[in-house]
Short mmCIF file of C-alpha atoms in Angstrom, two decimals:
data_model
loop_
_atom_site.label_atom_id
_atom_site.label_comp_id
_atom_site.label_asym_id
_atom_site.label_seq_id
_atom_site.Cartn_x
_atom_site.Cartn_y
_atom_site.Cartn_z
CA UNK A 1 -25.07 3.00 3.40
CA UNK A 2 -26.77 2.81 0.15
CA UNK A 3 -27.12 -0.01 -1.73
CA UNK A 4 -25.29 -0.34 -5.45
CA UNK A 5 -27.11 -1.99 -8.21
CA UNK A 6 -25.93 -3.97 -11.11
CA UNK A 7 -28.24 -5.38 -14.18
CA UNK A 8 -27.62 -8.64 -15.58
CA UNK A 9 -29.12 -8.75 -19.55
CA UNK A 10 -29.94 -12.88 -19.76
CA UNK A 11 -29.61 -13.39 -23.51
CA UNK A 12 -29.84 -17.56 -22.55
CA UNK A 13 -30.56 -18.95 -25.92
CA UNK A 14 -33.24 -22.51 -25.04
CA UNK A 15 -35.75 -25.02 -26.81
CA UNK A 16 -39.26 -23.99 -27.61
CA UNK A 17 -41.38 -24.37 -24.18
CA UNK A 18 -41.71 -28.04 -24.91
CA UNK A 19 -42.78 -28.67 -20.84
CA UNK A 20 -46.09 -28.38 -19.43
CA UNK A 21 -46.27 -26.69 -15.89
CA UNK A 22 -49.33 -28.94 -14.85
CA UNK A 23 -47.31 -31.87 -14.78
CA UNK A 24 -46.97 -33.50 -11.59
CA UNK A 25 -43.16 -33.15 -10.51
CA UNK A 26 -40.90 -35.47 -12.05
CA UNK A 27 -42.77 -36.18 -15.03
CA UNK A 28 -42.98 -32.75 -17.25
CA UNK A 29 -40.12 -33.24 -19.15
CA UNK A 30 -38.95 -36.12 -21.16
CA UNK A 31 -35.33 -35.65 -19.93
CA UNK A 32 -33.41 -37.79 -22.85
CA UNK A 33 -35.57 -36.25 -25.48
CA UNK A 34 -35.05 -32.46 -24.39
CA UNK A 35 -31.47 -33.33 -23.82
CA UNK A 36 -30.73 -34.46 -27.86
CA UNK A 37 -32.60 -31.75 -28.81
CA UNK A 38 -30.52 -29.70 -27.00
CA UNK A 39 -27.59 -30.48 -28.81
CA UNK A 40 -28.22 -28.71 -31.53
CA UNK A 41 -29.05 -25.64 -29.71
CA UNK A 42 -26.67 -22.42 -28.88
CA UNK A 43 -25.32 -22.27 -25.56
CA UNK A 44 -26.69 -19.39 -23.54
CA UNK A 45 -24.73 -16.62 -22.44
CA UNK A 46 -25.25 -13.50 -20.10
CA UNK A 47 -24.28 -10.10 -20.60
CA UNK A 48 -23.71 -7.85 -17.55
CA UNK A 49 -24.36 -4.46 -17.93
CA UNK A 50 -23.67 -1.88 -14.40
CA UNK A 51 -25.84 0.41 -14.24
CA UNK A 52 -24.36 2.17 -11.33
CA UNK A 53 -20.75 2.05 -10.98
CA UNK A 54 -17.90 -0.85 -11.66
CA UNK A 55 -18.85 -3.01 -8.62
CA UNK A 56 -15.20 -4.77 -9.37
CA UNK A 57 -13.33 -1.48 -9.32
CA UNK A 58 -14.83 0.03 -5.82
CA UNK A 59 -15.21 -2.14 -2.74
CA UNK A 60 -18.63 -2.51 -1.09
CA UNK A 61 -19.03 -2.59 2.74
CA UNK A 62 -23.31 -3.03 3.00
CA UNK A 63 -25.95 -4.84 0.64
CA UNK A 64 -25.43 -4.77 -3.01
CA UNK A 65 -28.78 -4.87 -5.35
CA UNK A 66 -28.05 -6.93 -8.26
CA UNK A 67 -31.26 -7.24 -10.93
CA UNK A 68 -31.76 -7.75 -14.68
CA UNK A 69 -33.85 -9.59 -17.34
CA UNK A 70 -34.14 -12.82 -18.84
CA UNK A 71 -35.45 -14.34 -22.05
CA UNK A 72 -36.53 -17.84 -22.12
CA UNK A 73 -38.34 -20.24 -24.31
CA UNK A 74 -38.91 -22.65 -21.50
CA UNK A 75 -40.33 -21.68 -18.22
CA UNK A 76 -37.90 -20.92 -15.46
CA UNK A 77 -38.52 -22.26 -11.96
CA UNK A 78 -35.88 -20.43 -10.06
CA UNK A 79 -33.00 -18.08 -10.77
CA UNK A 80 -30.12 -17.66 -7.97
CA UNK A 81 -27.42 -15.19 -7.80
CA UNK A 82 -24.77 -16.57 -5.46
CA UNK A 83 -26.42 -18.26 -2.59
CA UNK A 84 -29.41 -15.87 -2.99
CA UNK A 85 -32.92 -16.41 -4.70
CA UNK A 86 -33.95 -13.65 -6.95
CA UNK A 87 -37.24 -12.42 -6.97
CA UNK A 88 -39.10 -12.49 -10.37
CA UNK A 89 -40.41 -9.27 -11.31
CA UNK A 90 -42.40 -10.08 -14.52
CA UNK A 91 -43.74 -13.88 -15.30
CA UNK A 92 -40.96 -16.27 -16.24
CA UNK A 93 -38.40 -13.85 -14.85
CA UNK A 94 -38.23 -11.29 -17.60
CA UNK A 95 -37.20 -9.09 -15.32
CA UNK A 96 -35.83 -9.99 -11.38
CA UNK A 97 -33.92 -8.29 -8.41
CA UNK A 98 -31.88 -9.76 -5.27
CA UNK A 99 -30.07 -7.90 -2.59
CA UNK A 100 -27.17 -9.96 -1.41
CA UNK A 101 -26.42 -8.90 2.39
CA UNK A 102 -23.15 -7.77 3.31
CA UNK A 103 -22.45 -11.58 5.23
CA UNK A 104 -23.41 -13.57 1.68
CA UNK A 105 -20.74 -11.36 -0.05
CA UNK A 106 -18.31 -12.44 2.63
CA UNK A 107 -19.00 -15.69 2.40
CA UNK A 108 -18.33 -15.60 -1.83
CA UNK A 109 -15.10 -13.77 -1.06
CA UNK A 110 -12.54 -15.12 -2.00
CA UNK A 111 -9.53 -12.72 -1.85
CA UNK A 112 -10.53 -9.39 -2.85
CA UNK A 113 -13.52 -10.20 -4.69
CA UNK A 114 -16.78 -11.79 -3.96
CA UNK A 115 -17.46 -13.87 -6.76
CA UNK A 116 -21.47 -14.88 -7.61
CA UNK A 117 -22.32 -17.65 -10.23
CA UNK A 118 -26.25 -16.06 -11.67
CA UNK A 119 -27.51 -19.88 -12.81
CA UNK A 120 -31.15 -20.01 -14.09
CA UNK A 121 -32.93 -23.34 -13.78
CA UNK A 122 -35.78 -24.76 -15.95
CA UNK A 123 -38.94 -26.87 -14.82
CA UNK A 124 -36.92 -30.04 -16.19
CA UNK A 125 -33.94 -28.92 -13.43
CA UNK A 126 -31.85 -27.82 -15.99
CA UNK A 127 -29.43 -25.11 -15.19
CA UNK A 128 -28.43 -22.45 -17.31
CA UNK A 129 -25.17 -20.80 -16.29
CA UNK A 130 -23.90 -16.94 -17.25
CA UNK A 131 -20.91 -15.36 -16.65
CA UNK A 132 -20.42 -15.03 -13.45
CA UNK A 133 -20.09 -11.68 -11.55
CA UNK A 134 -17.15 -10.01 -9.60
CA UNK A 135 -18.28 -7.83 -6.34
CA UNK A 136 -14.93 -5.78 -4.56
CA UNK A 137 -15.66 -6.35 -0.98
CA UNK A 138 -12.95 -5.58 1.69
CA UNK A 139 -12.48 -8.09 4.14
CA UNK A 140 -14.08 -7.47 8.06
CA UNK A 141 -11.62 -5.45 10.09
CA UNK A 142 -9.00 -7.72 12.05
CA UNK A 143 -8.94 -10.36 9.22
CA UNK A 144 -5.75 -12.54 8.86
CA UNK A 145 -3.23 -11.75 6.34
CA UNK A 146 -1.23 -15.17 6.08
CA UNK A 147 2.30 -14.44 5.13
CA UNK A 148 2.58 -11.29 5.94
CA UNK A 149 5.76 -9.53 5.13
CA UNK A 150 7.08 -6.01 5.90
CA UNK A 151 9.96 -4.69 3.40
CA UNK A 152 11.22 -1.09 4.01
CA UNK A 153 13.88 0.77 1.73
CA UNK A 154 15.19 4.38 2.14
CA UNK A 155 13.23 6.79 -0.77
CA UNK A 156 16.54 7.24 -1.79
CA UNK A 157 18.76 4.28 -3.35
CA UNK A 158 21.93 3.46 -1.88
CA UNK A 159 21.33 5.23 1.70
CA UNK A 160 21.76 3.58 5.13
CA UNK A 161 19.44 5.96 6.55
CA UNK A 162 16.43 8.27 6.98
CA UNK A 163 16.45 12.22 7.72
CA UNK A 164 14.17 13.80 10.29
CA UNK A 165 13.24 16.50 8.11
CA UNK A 166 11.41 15.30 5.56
CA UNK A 167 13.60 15.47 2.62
CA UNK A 168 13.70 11.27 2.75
CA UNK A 169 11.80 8.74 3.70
CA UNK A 170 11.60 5.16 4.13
CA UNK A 171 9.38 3.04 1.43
CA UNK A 172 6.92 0.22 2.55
CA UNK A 173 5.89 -2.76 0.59
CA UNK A 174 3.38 -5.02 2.87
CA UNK A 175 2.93 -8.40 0.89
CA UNK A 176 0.97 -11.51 2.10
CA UNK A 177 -0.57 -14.53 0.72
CA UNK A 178 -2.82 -14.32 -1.89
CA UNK A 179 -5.84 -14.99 -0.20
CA UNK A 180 -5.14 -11.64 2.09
CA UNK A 181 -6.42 -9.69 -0.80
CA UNK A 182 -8.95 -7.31 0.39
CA UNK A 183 -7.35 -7.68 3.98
CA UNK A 184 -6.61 -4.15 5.77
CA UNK A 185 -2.74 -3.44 7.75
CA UNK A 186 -2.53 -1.78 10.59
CA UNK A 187 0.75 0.61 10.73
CA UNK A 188 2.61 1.60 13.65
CA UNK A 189 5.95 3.22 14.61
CA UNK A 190 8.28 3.22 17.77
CA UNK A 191 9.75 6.46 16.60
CA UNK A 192 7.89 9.58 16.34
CA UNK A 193 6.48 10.17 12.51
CA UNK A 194 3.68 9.87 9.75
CA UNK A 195 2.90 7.28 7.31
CA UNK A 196 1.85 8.46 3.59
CA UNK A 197 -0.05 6.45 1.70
CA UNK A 198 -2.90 5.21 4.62
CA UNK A 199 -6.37 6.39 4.97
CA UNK A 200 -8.29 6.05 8.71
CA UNK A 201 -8.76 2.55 7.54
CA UNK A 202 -5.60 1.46 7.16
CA UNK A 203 -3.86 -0.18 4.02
CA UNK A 204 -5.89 -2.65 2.14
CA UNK A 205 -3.89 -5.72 0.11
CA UNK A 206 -4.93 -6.00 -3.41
CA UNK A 207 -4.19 -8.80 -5.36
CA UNK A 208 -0.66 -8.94 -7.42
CA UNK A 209 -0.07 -11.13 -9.35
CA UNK A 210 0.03 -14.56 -7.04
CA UNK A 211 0.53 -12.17 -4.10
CA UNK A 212 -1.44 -9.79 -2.71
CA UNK A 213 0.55 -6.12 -1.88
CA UNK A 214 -0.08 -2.67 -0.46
CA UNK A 215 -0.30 0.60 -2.80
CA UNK A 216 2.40 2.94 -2.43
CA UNK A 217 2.75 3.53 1.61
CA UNK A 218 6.05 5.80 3.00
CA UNK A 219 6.95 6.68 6.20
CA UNK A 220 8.64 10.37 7.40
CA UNK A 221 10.16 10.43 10.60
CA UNK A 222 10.04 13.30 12.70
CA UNK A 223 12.30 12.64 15.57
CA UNK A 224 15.56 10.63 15.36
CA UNK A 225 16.11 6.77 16.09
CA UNK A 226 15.38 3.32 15.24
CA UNK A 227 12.05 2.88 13.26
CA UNK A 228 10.75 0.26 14.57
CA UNK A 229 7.94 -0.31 12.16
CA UNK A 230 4.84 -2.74 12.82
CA UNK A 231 2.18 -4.42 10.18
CA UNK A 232 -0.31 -6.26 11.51
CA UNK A 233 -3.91 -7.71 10.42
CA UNK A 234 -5.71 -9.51 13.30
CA UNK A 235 -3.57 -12.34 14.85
CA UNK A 236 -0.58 -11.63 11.95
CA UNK A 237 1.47 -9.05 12.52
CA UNK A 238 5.62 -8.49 11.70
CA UNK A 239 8.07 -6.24 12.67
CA UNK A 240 10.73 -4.51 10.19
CA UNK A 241 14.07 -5.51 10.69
CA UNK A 242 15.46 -3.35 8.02
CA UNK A 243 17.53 -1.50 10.81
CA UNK A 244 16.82 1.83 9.10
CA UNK A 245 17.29 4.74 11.88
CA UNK A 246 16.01 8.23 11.54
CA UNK A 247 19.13 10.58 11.79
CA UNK A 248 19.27 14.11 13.07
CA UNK A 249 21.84 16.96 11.06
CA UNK A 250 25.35 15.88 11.53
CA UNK A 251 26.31 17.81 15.49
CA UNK A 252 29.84 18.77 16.50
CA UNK A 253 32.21 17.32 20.11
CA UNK A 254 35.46 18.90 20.57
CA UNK A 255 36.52 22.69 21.52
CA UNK A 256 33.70 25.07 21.11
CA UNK A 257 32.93 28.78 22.37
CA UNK A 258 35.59 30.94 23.33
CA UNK A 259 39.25 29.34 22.99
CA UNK A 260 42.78 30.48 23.01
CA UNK A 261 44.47 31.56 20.46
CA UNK A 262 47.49 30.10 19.37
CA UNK A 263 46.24 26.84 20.66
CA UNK A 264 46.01 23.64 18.08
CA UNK A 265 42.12 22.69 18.58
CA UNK A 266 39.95 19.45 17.65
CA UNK A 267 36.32 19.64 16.45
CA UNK A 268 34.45 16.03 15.44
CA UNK A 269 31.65 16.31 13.79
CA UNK A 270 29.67 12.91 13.81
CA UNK A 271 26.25 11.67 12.53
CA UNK A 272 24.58 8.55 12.76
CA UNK A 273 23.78 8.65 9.06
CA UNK A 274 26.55 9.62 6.56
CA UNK A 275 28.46 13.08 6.07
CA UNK A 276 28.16 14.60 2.71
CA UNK A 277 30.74 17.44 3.19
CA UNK A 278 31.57 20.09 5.67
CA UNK A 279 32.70 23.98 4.95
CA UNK A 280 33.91 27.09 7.26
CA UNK A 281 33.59 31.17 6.94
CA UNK A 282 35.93 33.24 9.55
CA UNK A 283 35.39 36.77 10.29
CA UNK A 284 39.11 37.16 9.35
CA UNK A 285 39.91 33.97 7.39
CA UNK A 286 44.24 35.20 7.68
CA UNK A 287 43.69 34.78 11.03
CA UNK A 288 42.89 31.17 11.57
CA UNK A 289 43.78 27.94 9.71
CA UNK A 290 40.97 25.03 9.39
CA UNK A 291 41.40 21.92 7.69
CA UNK A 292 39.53 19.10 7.47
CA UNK A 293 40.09 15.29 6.19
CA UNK A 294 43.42 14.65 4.27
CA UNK A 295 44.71 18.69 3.74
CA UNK A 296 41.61 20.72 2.35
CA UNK A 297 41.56 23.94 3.59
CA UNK A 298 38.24 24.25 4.42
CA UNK A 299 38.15 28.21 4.35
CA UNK A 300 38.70 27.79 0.63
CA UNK A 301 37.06 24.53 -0.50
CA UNK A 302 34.52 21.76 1.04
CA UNK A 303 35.68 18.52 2.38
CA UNK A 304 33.93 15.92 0.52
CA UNK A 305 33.24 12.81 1.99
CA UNK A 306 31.89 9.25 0.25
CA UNK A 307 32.39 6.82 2.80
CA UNK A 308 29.10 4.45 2.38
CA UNK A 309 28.21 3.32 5.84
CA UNK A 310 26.52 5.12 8.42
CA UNK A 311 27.95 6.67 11.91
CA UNK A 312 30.26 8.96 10.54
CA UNK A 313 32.75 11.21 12.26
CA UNK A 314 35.50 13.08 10.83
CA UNK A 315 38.50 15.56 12.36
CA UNK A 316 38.64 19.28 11.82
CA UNK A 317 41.90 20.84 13.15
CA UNK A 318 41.31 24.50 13.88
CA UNK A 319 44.42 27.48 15.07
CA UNK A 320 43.81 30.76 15.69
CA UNK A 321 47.08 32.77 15.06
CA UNK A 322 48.66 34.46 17.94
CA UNK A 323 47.85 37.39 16.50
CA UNK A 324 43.92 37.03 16.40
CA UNK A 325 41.95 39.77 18.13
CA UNK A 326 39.81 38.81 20.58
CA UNK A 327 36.37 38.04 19.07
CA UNK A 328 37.95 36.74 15.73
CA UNK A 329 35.01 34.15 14.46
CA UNK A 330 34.91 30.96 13.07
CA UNK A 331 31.69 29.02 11.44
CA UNK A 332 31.74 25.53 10.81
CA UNK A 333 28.97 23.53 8.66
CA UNK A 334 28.73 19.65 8.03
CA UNK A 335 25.53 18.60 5.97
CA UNK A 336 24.62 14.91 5.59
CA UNK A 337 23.91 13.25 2.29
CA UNK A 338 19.92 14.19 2.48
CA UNK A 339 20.88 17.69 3.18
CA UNK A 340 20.68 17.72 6.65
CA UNK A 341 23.21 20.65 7.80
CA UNK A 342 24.53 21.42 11.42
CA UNK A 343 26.62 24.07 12.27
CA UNK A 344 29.30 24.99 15.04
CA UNK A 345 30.87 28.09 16.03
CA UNK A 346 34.56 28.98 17.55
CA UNK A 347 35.38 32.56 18.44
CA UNK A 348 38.65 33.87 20.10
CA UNK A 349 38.06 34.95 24.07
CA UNK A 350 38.77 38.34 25.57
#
């Protein structure tokens, strides 16, 4: 995987090179008289410059090159980015590189970041800190995402329910602790379906503020019942307990086929979401009588239903006249709120 780069301008403002590098250790520097004379000088500061990319927007899974210059007065001994030693370049480390391993980036994560402290040091042991630098790094497959939470919500306010084909969906929001940030969620389903929203690798956390949340993830369900979702990152995983179901168009019980005519007849149609409204068409409509709940005719005019809850059924009563040829049709719809339409059909027998 190649390596990303980042160069770090050292602008670290420091005293005249007031220390001899031939002293023996512990005696180059008169500590008390650097330090007063210090007080009077600016603070140093580093500017980061990438070269090659926002190494805090995109994550990094392999090494990361980080180099840059420095400008000093006083000779440096030692210059560390993170836990790692850069390598001077030029003399006094006017210009440097380190590659910090995939495993030191790890071990600066903290949350979604890996965060590395570039701290020059001076022959009298004095450090000189810059600003420090911000790596994204996803956390190792199978990490722990304390407090892991699983909300779903149907794509459409107010509904007990999810369609089969499509038109809805139910919404995800994965949440966890802030310290999951970076983590990746594993998705599953008990009923057949797709989740929107996840790559190969799953759905990474990013931090929010003082939690740390999915993107945008949906599920579509292609095959009716409970959903059953499952989130889970290494030894933390949770189940939904929304309820939602996946619900099939509304379908029809009662008389069906060839009937008599003259006879009073029953149809139910039920769903296990909610019925929207329900409407008829009748090769000879003077023939045959159909209403549906309280006294719409539904030859003329839908039935409209607004009950809120789910597992609907409602009562069509259908009569042929006496009269009615044989073969005399009758069509029946019912769609759901989502759009979801069954149909049923009577027709007079020979």
């Amino acid at each position: 995987m190649s390596t990303a780069s980042i160069k770090l301008i050292c602008a670290i403002s420091i005293l005249p090179l007031i220390c001899a590098c031939d002293q023996p250790a512990g005696e180059r520097c008169d500590l008390d008289a650097i330090e007063s004379l210090r007080l009077d000088a600016d603070d140093g500061e580093v500017v980061v410059n990438v070269q090659s990319g926002d190494l805090s927007s995109t994550a990094n899974a392999g090494a990361v090159t980080i180099s840059g210059s420095l400008s000093s007065d006083v000779r440096i001994e030692r210059l560390n980015v993170g836990s790692a030693a850069a390598k001077g370049l030029t003399p006094n480390f006017a210009s440097w590189s380190v590659e910090l391993s995939q495993a030191q980036l790890q071990a600066a994560r903290d949350g979604e970041f890996a965060h590395l402290s570039v701290v020059a040091t001076d022959v009298c042991g004095v450090e000189h800190a810059s600003d420090e630098v911000q790596v994204r790094v996803d956390a190792p497959a199978q990490s722990p995402a304390p407090g892991l939470k699983l909300t779903v919500t149907p794509s459409v306010p107010g509904e007990c329910y999810v369609p089969i084909d499509g038109s809805g969906a139910a919404r995800l929001l994965l949440e966890a602790d802030l310290s999951a940030a970076g983590v990746r969620v594993e998705l599953d389903a008990i009923v057949d379906g797709e989740f929107l929203g996840v790559g190969d690798a799953g759905v990474r956390l990013i931090a929010d503020g003082d939690r740390a949340a999915s993107s945008p993830v949906s599920f579509r369900a292609k095959a009716a019942g409970a959903l059953a979702l499952v989130a889970s990152a290494g030894p933390d995983f949770v189940l939904d307990d929304s309820g939602l179901e996946a619900v099939s168009a509304p379908s029809f019980t009662g008389a069906s086929g060839a009937v008599t005519a003259g006879l009073a007849l029953v149809v139910r149609p039920r769903t296990n979401g909610r019925l929207a409204r329900c409407w008829a068409s009748s090769s000879a409509p003077a023939m045959v009588s159909v209403s549906g709940p309280g006294v719409a005719d539904l030859l003329i005019e839908d039935a409209v239903f607004d009950e809120p809850d789910c597992e609907q059924e409602a009562v069509i009563d259908v009569q042929f006249d006496m009269a009615a040829a044989p073969g005399v049709q009758l069509q029946l719809w019912c769609a759901d709120t989502y759009g979801q339409i069954g149909a049923h059909s009577l027709s007079v027998q020979g």
